[in-house]
Short mmCIF file of C-alpha atoms in Angstrom, two decimals:
data_model
loop_
_atom_site.label_atom_id
_atom_site.label_comp_id
_atom_site.label_asym_id
_atom_site.label_seq_id
_atom_site.Cartn_x
_atom_site.Cartn_y
_atom_site.Cartn_z
CA MET A 1 -40.87 2.14 20.41
CA GLY A 2 -43.45 4.23 18.44
CA ALA A 3 -46.40 5.69 20.28
CA MET A 4 -48.85 3.50 18.48
CA ARG A 5 -47.04 0.43 19.42
CA GLN A 6 -46.70 1.77 22.83
CA LEU A 7 -50.44 2.19 23.18
CA VAL A 8 -51.29 -1.29 21.99
CA ARG A 9 -48.89 -2.94 24.30
CA ALA A 10 -50.05 -0.68 27.13
CA LEU A 11 -53.77 -1.52 26.67
CA LEU A 12 -53.05 -5.18 26.55
CA LEU A 13 -50.82 -5.41 29.74
CA LEU A 14 -53.19 -2.93 31.34
CA THR A 15 -56.12 -5.12 30.87
CA ALA A 16 -54.13 -8.04 32.23
CA ALA A 17 -52.72 -6.05 35.25
CA TRP A 18 -56.43 -5.31 36.16
CA ALA A 19 -57.82 -8.74 35.65
CA GLY A 20 -57.12 -9.86 39.30
CA ALA A 21 -58.11 -6.47 40.90
CA GLY A 22 -61.27 -5.62 42.23
CA PRO A 23 -62.94 -4.37 45.51
CA GLY A 24 -61.20 -7.11 47.41
CA VAL A 25 -57.59 -5.83 46.71
CA ARG A 26 -56.69 -3.52 49.70
CA ALA A 27 -53.77 -1.86 51.05
CA ARG A 28 -52.71 -2.13 54.74
CA PRO A 29 -55.04 0.51 56.50
CA VAL A 30 -53.62 3.86 57.31
CA GLY A 31 -55.45 6.25 59.45
CA ARG A 32 -59.21 6.36 59.69
CA ARG A 33 -61.72 7.01 56.99
CA ALA A 34 -62.34 10.62 56.12
CA PRO A 35 -65.98 11.66 56.79
CA ARG A 36 -66.58 12.72 53.22
CA ALA A 37 -64.80 9.66 51.62
CA GLY A 38 -66.13 8.49 48.42
CA ALA A 39 -66.27 4.96 46.82
CA VAL A 40 -62.52 4.12 46.80
CA ARG A 41 -61.52 1.22 49.05
CA GLY A 42 -57.79 1.33 50.35
CA PRO A 43 -56.04 3.43 50.98
CA TYR A 44 -54.35 2.81 47.74
CA SER A 45 -50.90 4.31 46.73
CA VAL A 46 -51.05 7.34 44.57
CA VAL A 47 -48.91 8.65 41.39
CA MET A 48 -49.49 12.06 40.46
CA VAL A 49 -48.00 13.59 37.23
CA THR A 50 -48.26 17.33 36.82
CA SER A 51 -47.35 18.90 33.57
CA ASP A 52 -47.13 22.42 32.80
CA SER A 53 -48.94 24.63 30.20
CA PHE A 54 -51.13 21.69 29.15
CA ASP A 55 -54.44 22.70 27.70
CA GLY A 56 -56.99 20.65 29.10
CA ARG A 57 -59.09 20.53 26.07
CA LEU A 58 -56.73 18.35 24.43
CA THR A 59 -57.78 15.45 26.42
CA PHE A 60 -61.27 15.40 24.64
CA TYR A 61 -62.78 16.20 21.35
CA PRO A 62 -61.95 18.28 19.38
CA GLY A 63 -58.40 18.95 20.60
CA SER A 64 -57.83 15.03 20.67
CA LEU A 65 -58.13 14.93 17.03
CA THR A 66 -55.15 17.09 16.45
CA VAL A 67 -52.32 15.22 18.19
CA THR A 68 -51.73 11.46 19.19
CA LEU A 69 -51.81 11.14 23.00
CA PRO A 70 -51.92 7.35 23.57
CA PHE A 71 -51.51 7.35 27.22
CA VAL A 72 -54.02 10.17 27.91
CA ASN A 73 -56.34 8.02 25.69
CA LEU A 74 -55.51 4.98 27.88
CA MET A 75 -56.38 6.95 31.07
CA LYS A 76 -59.75 7.90 29.42
CA LYS A 77 -60.57 4.30 28.63
CA HIS A 78 -59.68 3.05 31.92
CA GLY A 79 -60.45 5.92 34.17
CA THR A 80 -62.29 8.95 34.68
CA LEU A 81 -61.96 12.29 32.59
CA PHE A 82 -63.08 15.71 34.03
CA LEU A 83 -64.24 17.86 31.18
CA ASN A 84 -64.39 21.09 33.05
CA ALA A 85 -61.28 21.43 35.32
CA TYR A 86 -59.59 24.66 36.04
CA THR A 87 -56.66 26.33 37.47
CA ASN A 88 -57.01 28.46 40.44
CA SER A 89 -54.24 30.76 38.98
CA PRO A 90 -53.18 30.65 35.43
CA ILE A 91 -49.32 30.87 36.30
CA CYS A 92 -46.99 28.29 37.58
CA CYS A 93 -46.21 28.98 41.27
CA PRO A 94 -49.63 30.44 42.40
CA SER A 95 -51.43 27.59 40.73
CA ARG A 96 -49.26 25.19 42.57
CA ALA A 97 -49.64 26.84 45.54
CA ALA A 98 -53.38 26.52 45.55
CA MET A 99 -52.88 22.79 44.48
CA TRP A 100 -50.50 21.70 47.46
CA SER A 101 -52.16 23.80 50.06
CA GLY A 102 -56.02 23.45 49.01
CA LEU A 103 -56.55 27.11 49.53
CA PHE A 104 -57.54 29.75 46.96
CA THR A 105 -54.62 32.34 45.93
CA HIS A 106 -56.01 35.24 47.88
CA LEU A 107 -56.02 32.96 51.10
CA THR A 108 -52.35 32.32 50.55
CA GLU A 109 -51.42 35.47 49.25
CA SER A 110 -49.29 33.61 46.54
CA TRP A 111 -49.56 36.61 44.11
CA ASN A 112 -46.92 35.77 41.51
CA ASN A 113 -44.20 33.45 40.64
CA PHE A 114 -41.80 34.71 43.22
CA LYS A 115 -44.38 34.57 46.34
CA GLY A 116 -45.73 31.26 46.86
CA LEU A 117 -46.62 29.36 50.14
CA GLU A 118 -44.89 30.26 53.39
CA SER A 119 -42.90 27.52 54.81
CA ASN A 120 -45.43 26.77 57.66
CA TYR A 121 -48.14 25.56 55.35
CA THR A 122 -49.09 21.89 55.47
CA THR A 123 -49.34 20.16 52.23
CA TRP A 124 -51.49 17.06 51.44
CA MET A 125 -48.21 15.13 50.96
CA ASP A 126 -47.05 16.23 54.58
CA LEU A 127 -50.18 14.76 55.89
CA MET A 128 -49.94 11.60 53.85
CA GLN A 129 -46.33 10.95 55.05
CA LYS A 130 -47.67 11.58 58.75
CA HIS A 131 -50.32 8.87 58.23
CA GLY A 132 -47.76 6.35 57.07
CA TYR A 133 -47.23 6.80 53.47
CA HIS A 134 -43.84 6.59 51.76
CA THR A 135 -43.66 9.90 49.73
CA GLN A 136 -41.25 10.98 46.97
CA LYS A 137 -41.33 14.09 44.80
CA TYR A 138 -39.34 14.63 41.44
CA GLY A 139 -39.00 17.49 38.98
CA LYS A 140 -40.83 20.68 39.03
CA VAL A 141 -42.73 21.52 42.23
CA ASP A 142 -42.64 25.14 42.39
CA TYR A 143 -45.22 25.92 45.08
CA THR A 144 -42.95 28.03 47.25
CA SER A 145 -41.19 29.89 44.55
CA GLY A 146 -41.27 29.41 40.80
CA HIS A 147 -39.05 30.30 37.83
CA HIS A 148 -38.51 34.02 37.36
CA SER A 149 -36.13 36.80 36.53
CA LEU A 150 -35.67 40.19 37.67
CA SER A 151 -37.69 41.44 34.65
CA ASN A 152 -40.50 39.27 35.87
CA ARG A 153 -40.48 40.87 39.19
CA VAL A 154 -40.31 44.45 37.93
CA GLU A 155 -43.17 43.82 35.41
CA ALA A 156 -45.33 42.28 37.99
CA TRP A 157 -44.86 45.08 40.41
CA THR A 158 -45.46 47.81 37.92
CA ARG A 159 -48.36 46.09 35.86
CA ASP A 160 -50.78 48.75 37.01
CA VAL A 161 -48.30 51.87 35.98
CA ASP A 162 -49.91 53.91 33.17
CA PHE A 163 -47.49 52.70 30.46
CA LEU A 164 -47.53 49.94 27.92
CA LEU A 165 -44.11 48.13 27.47
CA ARG A 166 -43.27 44.88 25.83
CA GLN A 167 -42.28 42.21 28.24
CA GLU A 168 -41.80 38.99 26.17
CA GLY A 169 -40.13 37.67 23.01
CA ARG A 170 -41.88 37.27 20.00
CA PRO A 171 -43.42 33.69 19.85
CA MET A 172 -41.43 31.49 17.65
CA VAL A 173 -40.71 27.81 16.64
CA ASN A 174 -37.45 25.71 16.88
CA LEU A 175 -37.14 22.49 14.96
CA THR A 176 -34.36 20.33 16.46
CA GLY A 177 -32.84 17.03 15.91
CA ASN A 178 -34.09 14.26 13.51
CA LYS A 179 -36.80 11.72 13.44
CA THR A 180 -35.00 9.50 15.99
CA TYR A 181 -34.61 12.46 18.37
CA VAL A 182 -37.02 11.61 21.19
CA ARG A 183 -35.76 13.22 24.63
CA VAL A 184 -35.87 16.84 23.50
CA MET A 185 -36.56 18.07 26.95
CA GLU A 186 -33.86 16.08 28.59
CA GLU A 187 -34.46 17.46 32.18
CA ASP A 188 -38.05 16.21 32.06
CA TRP A 189 -36.78 12.82 30.90
CA GLN A 190 -34.12 12.61 33.46
CA ASN A 191 -36.83 13.11 36.22
CA THR A 192 -39.06 10.66 34.63
CA ASP A 193 -36.09 8.12 34.64
CA LYS A 194 -35.71 8.87 38.38
CA ALA A 195 -39.46 8.23 39.14
CA VAL A 196 -39.34 5.01 37.06
CA TYR A 197 -36.20 3.62 38.89
CA TRP A 198 -37.94 4.72 42.15
CA ILE A 199 -41.02 2.65 41.32
CA ARG A 200 -38.92 -0.35 39.95
CA LYS A 201 -36.46 -0.20 42.89
CA LYS A 202 -38.02 1.13 45.79
CA ALA A 203 -41.73 1.03 45.59
CA THR A 204 -42.03 -2.59 45.13
CA ASN A 205 -40.44 -3.25 48.55
CA PHE A 206 -43.01 -1.21 50.47
CA THR A 207 -45.33 -2.92 52.83
CA GLN A 208 -47.25 0.54 53.22
CA PRO A 209 -48.82 2.54 50.40
CA PHE A 210 -46.76 5.37 48.79
CA VAL A 211 -47.51 8.72 46.94
CA LEU A 212 -45.12 9.48 44.11
CA TYR A 213 -45.27 13.08 42.49
CA LEU A 214 -43.46 13.72 39.02
CA GLY A 215 -43.62 17.44 38.00
CA LEU A 216 -42.74 18.24 34.41
CA ASN A 217 -41.45 21.41 32.58
CA LEU A 218 -43.25 20.43 29.17
CA PRO A 219 -45.24 21.51 27.21
CA HIS A 220 -43.97 24.83 28.65
CA PRO A 221 -42.58 27.11 25.85
CA TYR A 222 -38.66 27.11 25.96
CA PRO A 223 -36.45 30.16 26.86
CA SER A 224 -35.56 32.55 24.07
CA PRO A 225 -32.20 33.96 24.58
CA SER A 226 -32.67 36.27 21.50
CA ALA A 227 -35.18 38.28 23.49
CA GLY A 228 -32.23 39.59 25.69
CA GLU A 229 -31.28 39.88 29.35
CA ASN A 230 -33.54 38.08 31.67
CA PHE A 231 -35.16 36.46 28.34
CA GLY A 232 -38.58 34.99 28.64
CA SER A 233 -39.88 31.63 27.32
CA SER A 234 -41.40 32.14 23.92
CA THR A 235 -39.85 29.46 22.00
CA PHE A 236 -41.93 26.15 20.77
CA LYS A 237 -39.31 23.59 20.33
CA THR A 238 -39.72 20.02 19.19
CA SER A 239 -38.09 17.19 16.99
CA PRO A 240 -39.24 15.71 13.75
CA TYR A 241 -40.04 12.71 15.95
CA TRP A 242 -42.76 14.38 17.99
CA LEU A 243 -44.08 16.48 15.01
CA GLU A 244 -45.07 13.54 13.23
CA LYS A 245 -47.78 12.74 15.98
CA VAL A 246 -49.46 16.03 14.90
CA MET A 247 -52.09 16.16 12.25
CA TYR A 248 -51.07 19.29 10.71
CA GLU A 249 -54.17 19.67 8.23
CA ALA A 250 -56.40 19.28 11.69
CA ILE A 251 -55.04 22.39 13.34
CA LYS A 252 -57.47 25.27 13.91
CA ILE A 253 -56.39 28.50 13.20
CA PRO A 254 -57.91 30.70 15.90
CA LYS A 255 -60.15 33.62 14.96
CA TRP A 256 -58.80 37.08 16.13
CA ILE A 257 -60.95 40.16 16.58
CA PRO A 258 -59.25 43.49 15.49
CA LEU A 259 -57.00 44.93 17.94
CA SER A 260 -58.97 48.15 18.14
CA ASP A 261 -62.03 45.83 19.32
CA MET A 262 -60.09 44.24 22.10
CA HIS A 263 -61.16 44.44 25.72
CA PRO A 264 -58.54 46.80 27.38
CA ILE A 265 -57.19 43.91 29.33
CA ASP A 266 -56.56 41.67 26.49
CA TYR A 267 -54.91 44.49 24.52
CA TYR A 268 -52.42 44.98 27.07
CA SER A 269 -51.63 41.31 27.33
CA SER A 270 -51.24 40.78 23.75
CA TYR A 271 -48.88 43.75 23.42
CA THR A 272 -46.77 43.01 26.30
CA LYS A 273 -46.47 39.43 24.92
CA ASN A 274 -45.22 40.80 21.70
CA CYS A 275 -48.11 39.43 19.62
CA THR A 276 -49.65 42.58 18.27
CA GLY A 277 -47.50 42.44 15.10
CA HIS A 278 -48.25 40.63 11.96
CA PHE A 279 -48.36 36.92 11.94
CA THR A 280 -48.80 34.57 8.90
CA GLU A 281 -51.11 31.85 8.89
CA LYS A 282 -48.25 29.48 8.61
CA GLU A 283 -46.47 30.96 11.58
CA ILE A 284 -49.72 30.51 13.62
CA ARG A 285 -50.24 26.94 12.51
CA ASP A 286 -46.51 26.15 13.01
CA ILE A 287 -46.74 27.46 16.67
CA ARG A 288 -49.81 25.44 17.50
CA ALA A 289 -48.41 22.27 15.80
CA PHE A 290 -45.03 22.47 17.80
CA TYR A 291 -46.87 23.14 20.96
CA TYR A 292 -49.17 19.93 20.25
CA ALA A 293 -45.91 18.03 19.49
CA MET A 294 -44.58 19.16 22.87
CA CYS A 295 -47.82 17.67 24.39
CA ALA A 296 -47.14 14.33 22.54
CA GLU A 297 -43.74 14.19 24.33
CA THR A 298 -45.43 15.05 27.78
CA ASP A 299 -47.82 12.13 27.09
CA ALA A 300 -44.84 9.77 26.48
CA MET A 301 -43.51 10.42 29.80
CA LEU A 302 -46.77 9.86 31.57
CA GLY A 303 -46.61 6.53 29.70
CA GLU A 304 -43.35 5.72 31.37
CA ILE A 305 -44.83 5.81 34.74
CA ILE A 306 -47.80 3.86 33.87
CA LEU A 307 -45.76 1.02 32.33
CA ALA A 308 -43.32 0.97 35.14
CA LEU A 309 -46.27 0.54 37.35
CA ARG A 310 -47.62 -2.19 35.11
CA ASP A 311 -44.28 -3.90 34.92
CA THR A 312 -43.96 -4.13 38.83
CA GLY A 313 -47.44 -5.30 39.46
CA LEU A 314 -48.29 -2.00 41.44
CA LEU A 315 -50.79 -0.71 38.70
CA LYS A 316 -53.84 -2.70 40.16
CA ARG A 317 -53.35 -1.07 43.72
CA THR A 318 -52.33 2.48 42.37
CA ILE A 319 -54.38 5.37 41.62
CA ILE A 320 -52.94 7.82 39.00
CA ILE A 321 -53.62 11.15 38.57
CA PHE A 322 -52.64 13.37 35.29
CA THR A 323 -53.06 17.24 35.56
CA ALA A 324 -51.25 20.55 34.86
CA ASP A 325 -50.96 23.90 36.58
CA HIS A 326 -52.43 25.91 33.65
CA GLY A 327 -52.75 25.69 29.83
CA GLU A 328 -51.27 27.66 27.13
CA LEU A 329 -53.06 30.00 24.74
CA ALA A 330 -50.85 28.99 21.65
CA MET A 331 -51.92 32.27 19.58
CA GLU A 332 -55.57 32.12 20.51
CA HIS A 333 -56.89 35.54 21.16
CA GLN A 334 -53.64 36.88 19.61
CA GLN A 335 -51.64 35.61 22.64
CA PHE A 336 -49.24 32.96 23.71
CA TYR A 337 -48.45 31.92 27.24
CA LYS A 338 -50.78 31.96 29.94
CA MET A 339 -52.08 34.79 32.51
CA SER A 340 -55.46 34.79 31.00
CA MET A 341 -58.79 33.24 32.03
CA TYR A 342 -59.48 32.32 28.27
CA GLU A 343 -60.05 28.42 28.08
CA GLY A 344 -56.63 27.78 26.45
CA SER A 345 -54.82 29.33 29.36
CA SER A 346 -57.24 28.38 32.47
CA HIS A 347 -58.58 25.00 31.37
CA VAL A 348 -56.52 21.85 32.61
CA PRO A 349 -56.46 18.27 31.99
CA LEU A 350 -57.49 15.92 34.87
CA LEU A 351 -57.63 12.46 34.47
CA VAL A 352 -57.85 9.78 37.29
CA MET A 353 -57.14 5.90 36.61
CA GLY A 354 -57.12 3.22 39.27
CA PRO A 355 -58.80 0.54 41.30
CA ASN A 356 -62.56 1.19 42.01
CA ILE A 357 -62.45 4.39 39.61
CA LYS A 358 -65.08 4.64 37.15
CA ALA A 359 -63.97 3.43 33.53
CA GLN A 360 -64.68 5.50 30.45
CA HIS A 361 -66.40 8.05 32.75
CA HIS A 362 -66.55 11.66 31.64
CA VAL A 363 -67.53 14.18 34.48
CA SER A 364 -68.93 17.48 33.32
CA ASN A 365 -69.14 19.16 36.66
CA VAL A 366 -66.58 22.11 37.22
CA VAL A 367 -63.76 21.48 39.57
CA SER A 368 -60.45 23.02 39.96
CA LEU A 369 -56.96 22.40 41.37
CA VAL A 370 -57.65 23.22 45.06
CA ASP A 371 -59.76 19.87 44.82
CA ILE A 372 -56.59 17.81 44.78
CA TYR A 373 -55.82 18.38 48.31
CA PRO A 374 -59.01 16.87 49.82
CA THR A 375 -59.04 14.19 47.11
CA MET A 376 -55.72 12.91 48.08
CA LEU A 377 -56.65 12.77 51.79
CA ASP A 378 -59.88 11.20 50.90
CA ILE A 379 -58.21 8.34 49.04
CA ALA A 380 -55.68 7.98 51.90
CA GLY A 381 -58.57 7.83 54.47
CA ILE A 382 -57.39 10.86 56.20
CA PRO A 383 -59.62 13.26 58.07
CA LEU A 384 -60.23 16.56 56.19
CA PRO A 385 -59.41 19.82 57.50
CA GLN A 386 -62.21 22.11 57.62
CA ASN A 387 -60.69 25.30 56.21
CA LEU A 388 -59.89 23.77 52.65
CA SER A 389 -61.38 25.90 49.61
CA GLY A 390 -61.42 22.67 47.76
CA TYR A 391 -63.87 19.54 47.82
CA SER A 392 -62.86 15.86 47.33
CA LEU A 393 -63.67 14.53 43.81
CA MET A 394 -64.15 11.03 44.94
CA PRO A 395 -67.85 11.08 44.97
CA LEU A 396 -67.66 12.23 41.31
CA LEU A 397 -65.23 9.46 40.02
CA SER A 398 -65.76 6.27 42.10
CA GLU A 399 -67.64 3.26 41.07
CA LYS A 400 -69.84 3.10 44.29
CA ALA A 401 -69.80 4.61 47.66
CA GLU A 402 -68.21 2.47 50.40
CA ASP A 403 -70.96 3.69 52.86
CA GLU A 404 -74.00 5.42 51.32
CA THR A 405 -75.18 6.72 54.76
CA LEU A 406 -71.93 8.95 55.43
CA PRO A 407 -72.59 12.51 54.82
CA ARG A 408 -71.32 14.26 51.78
CA SER A 409 -70.51 17.81 51.11
CA PRO A 410 -71.37 18.33 47.39
CA HIS A 411 -69.00 20.25 45.23
CA PRO A 412 -70.20 23.72 44.48
CA THR A 413 -71.51 24.45 40.96
CA TRP A 414 -68.80 27.05 40.40
CA VAL A 415 -65.00 27.34 40.47
CA LEU A 416 -62.70 30.48 41.19
CA SER A 417 -59.69 31.58 39.40
CA GLU A 418 -57.59 34.67 40.02
CA PHE A 419 -54.46 36.25 38.77
CA HIS A 420 -52.30 38.88 39.98
CA GLY A 421 -48.93 38.84 38.12
CA CYS A 422 -47.24 40.13 35.21
CA ASN A 423 -48.55 40.70 31.60
CA VAL A 424 -51.98 41.56 32.97
CA ASN A 425 -52.39 45.26 34.04
CA SER A 426 -55.18 44.30 36.61
CA SER A 427 -55.97 41.71 39.05
CA THR A 428 -58.54 39.19 37.35
CA TYR A 429 -61.28 37.11 38.78
CA MET A 430 -63.03 34.28 37.03
CA LEU A 431 -66.09 32.41 38.17
CA ARG A 432 -67.01 29.60 36.06
CA THR A 433 -70.45 27.97 36.24
CA ASP A 434 -72.52 25.47 34.07
CA LYS A 435 -72.04 27.27 30.63
CA TRP A 436 -71.09 30.75 31.78
CA LYS A 437 -67.76 32.20 32.36
CA TYR A 438 -67.72 35.61 34.12
CA ILE A 439 -64.12 37.46 34.25
CA ALA A 440 -64.24 40.85 36.58
CA TYR A 441 -61.21 43.06 36.92
CA SER A 442 -60.27 45.58 39.62
CA ASN A 443 -57.71 48.60 39.82
CA ASP A 444 -57.76 52.08 39.88
CA HIS A 445 -59.69 52.37 36.53
CA SER A 446 -63.21 51.05 35.79
CA ILE A 447 -62.59 48.11 33.51
CA PRO A 448 -65.92 46.52 32.25
CA PRO A 449 -66.36 42.80 33.04
CA GLN A 450 -66.68 39.89 30.35
CA LEU A 451 -69.39 37.23 30.02
CA PHE A 452 -69.07 34.28 27.82
CA ASP A 453 -71.62 31.77 26.96
CA LEU A 454 -69.30 28.76 26.52
CA PHE A 455 -72.04 26.62 25.05
CA ALA A 456 -72.87 29.01 22.22
CA ASP A 457 -69.45 30.63 21.99
CA PRO A 458 -66.72 28.18 22.93
CA ASP A 459 -63.99 30.22 21.26
CA GLU A 460 -65.18 33.17 23.60
CA LEU A 461 -65.09 35.80 21.05
CA THR A 462 -68.34 37.44 22.20
CA ASN A 463 -68.67 39.30 25.36
CA VAL A 464 -72.39 39.35 26.35
CA ALA A 465 -72.16 41.03 29.62
CA THR A 466 -74.45 43.85 28.52
CA THR A 467 -76.64 41.56 26.58
CA TYR A 468 -77.35 39.27 29.58
CA ARG A 469 -77.15 41.91 32.31
CA GLU A 470 -79.27 39.69 34.79
CA VAL A 471 -76.75 36.87 34.48
CA ALA A 472 -73.71 39.27 34.73
CA HIS A 473 -75.37 40.94 37.87
CA SER A 474 -75.90 37.48 39.43
CA LEU A 475 -72.55 36.16 38.93
CA GLU A 476 -71.07 39.35 40.18
CA LYS A 477 -72.79 38.96 43.42
CA LYS A 478 -71.90 35.45 43.56
CA LEU A 479 -68.23 36.42 43.24
CA ARG A 480 -68.41 39.06 45.78
CA SER A 481 -69.89 36.36 48.15
CA VAL A 482 -66.82 34.21 47.58
CA LEU A 483 -64.29 36.94 48.05
CA ASP A 484 -64.12 40.65 48.43
CA TYR A 485 -62.17 41.12 45.20
CA PRO A 486 -61.72 44.91 45.33
CA LYS A 487 -59.97 44.51 48.78
CA VAL A 488 -58.06 41.66 47.50
CA SER A 489 -56.91 43.79 44.55
CA ALA A 490 -56.12 46.87 46.86
CA SER A 491 -53.80 44.44 48.97
CA VAL A 492 -52.05 43.28 45.85
CA HIS A 493 -51.52 47.11 44.69
CA GLU A 494 -49.93 47.90 48.07
CA TYR A 495 -47.86 44.83 48.14
CA ASN A 496 -46.60 45.71 44.43
CA LYS A 497 -45.77 49.37 45.55
CA LYS A 498 -43.87 48.16 48.59
CA GLN A 499 -41.84 45.64 46.70
CA PHE A 500 -40.89 48.05 43.91
CA ILE A 501 -39.90 50.90 46.19
CA ASN A 502 -37.63 48.46 48.38
CA TRP A 503 -36.02 47.43 45.06
CA LYS A 504 -35.58 51.11 43.78
CA GLN A 505 -34.10 52.03 47.02
CA SER A 506 -31.68 48.88 47.01
CA VAL A 507 -30.11 50.06 43.53
CA GLY A 508 -30.39 53.81 43.93
CA GLN A 509 -31.08 56.37 41.10
CA ASN A 510 -29.59 53.80 38.93
CA TYR A 511 -32.92 52.08 38.65
CA SER A 512 -33.83 53.35 35.22
CA ASN A 513 -30.59 52.05 33.62
CA ILE A 514 -31.23 48.73 35.14
CA ILE A 515 -34.71 48.55 33.62
CA ALA A 516 -33.31 49.65 30.42
CA ASN A 517 -31.20 46.47 30.17
CA LEU A 518 -34.10 44.16 31.13
CA ARG A 519 -36.72 42.77 28.64
CA TRP A 520 -38.25 46.32 28.26
CA HIS A 521 -35.04 47.86 26.67
CA GLN A 522 -36.78 48.27 23.06
CA ASP A 523 -39.40 50.35 24.36
CA TRP A 524 -37.93 51.84 27.46
CA LEU A 525 -34.91 53.42 25.76
CA LYS A 526 -36.95 55.37 23.23
CA ASP A 527 -38.19 57.66 26.23
CA PRO A 528 -36.88 56.85 29.65
CA LYS A 529 -37.88 60.23 31.15
CA LYS A 530 -41.53 59.40 30.10
CA TYR A 531 -41.57 56.10 31.93
CA GLU A 532 -39.69 57.34 34.92
CA ARG A 533 -42.51 60.00 35.11
CA ALA A 534 -45.25 57.43 34.97
CA ILE A 535 -43.65 55.35 37.81
CA ASP A 536 -43.39 58.66 40.05
CA LYS A 537 -46.88 59.35 39.36
CA TRP A 538 -47.86 55.72 40.25
CA LEU A 539 -45.87 55.83 43.52
CA LYS A 540 -47.58 59.14 44.59
#
């Protein structure tokens, strides 16, 4: 069934499914109403679909003109779209740790893809289960530990060693199958099938509300075995079926500034991601087209969940949330992947649809993934813990307050994102406010901050930190009031050294030969003694 046909069918049936729904439709009460509850009357069941590497700007203009996303558009028509939603850390595991704990990265100390939440953290799903919800998870979760290799570990630990080594395979495209080949990411489709089966065969029998989580790998780039041992993921793969959903001529070729003019952190990232070489305009356009096609396949899986809820009659009493752990640069700023505070990497989709959720509503407030935790509890009527970093989004998306006399804690006018992993040689901190994005860095060297006016410069090509010194100073002061980021950076630095020393001692003097056979081999083998000396200097 084609994407447009699916959309028409879904829209017609969705309207019918909601015809009988309204404020009077209530699930059986579970727990007591949270003090900051918004307008949602319930508690209702909740289905959350979380993809990987989905650029949030694709859910609204101009990105939405590039690729057909029928079920994202369906959620926009019948629900609320957050125009400025951000990850709290632009890499899989730390981002998901923040989302599942409701706490900023520096509080959970989830520094990279192999150091996530400790086992004693209570997630929002844990609390919902405790309060009577049926719970189920399928697919990618990754809040305790994410996908990583030995290369990832060594690269993260030694990121502020004074050398420059390539860490990724050159980004490329791979067209597979034919115009009938739909299930390109088979693992995601299998998990979607499991979730659909659970909805149809299990959830329909529940008398209490449920919460279902589906985690997708797409549209994350695929592994690239050609990159060598411990290969990374630099291949954008799709089939002709999905590529037909992309308006190739509408693809925007991003502007690149000269390598010599790059911010030093950006140059390091571009180099380690193997993007400093020459790329033809066709190569860039193809990478972006394939990425958008992968987003279209992701959208279809979201659609399978929505249609299963519609078919079973559960749609009218279920709130659906679609989001992602981070975005994808797809050759913006001469980079692919994430690990950056630029919009393509840090801006995530966030759409909410369901009973008593505002329809065709766009929220411009800045929000972030730590807000998922209190929002989930708010939907369930569960009292909110006092130590959370996030705030419930219910007051921003509900049709009307259940009790206007209840006190509300307004969401701050800023969001925080931080990054401490590989491909960036400094801990990075981003504060996003109304039109400003401030990015600060902290390591042993003095690295200038960046300030972007996203209204005047949405492509983030001009750093105006020295032009608007008062703004930069004010945001620096605000950032330091949120966290002591030099102290956090020092903690990460010491953690990285300790981990590297432990690993080095475990492999003995052979450590250099082991590194030479990781993804670094192309550069490391040229002068291993030079890099060994740099590591010795760093350790001292």
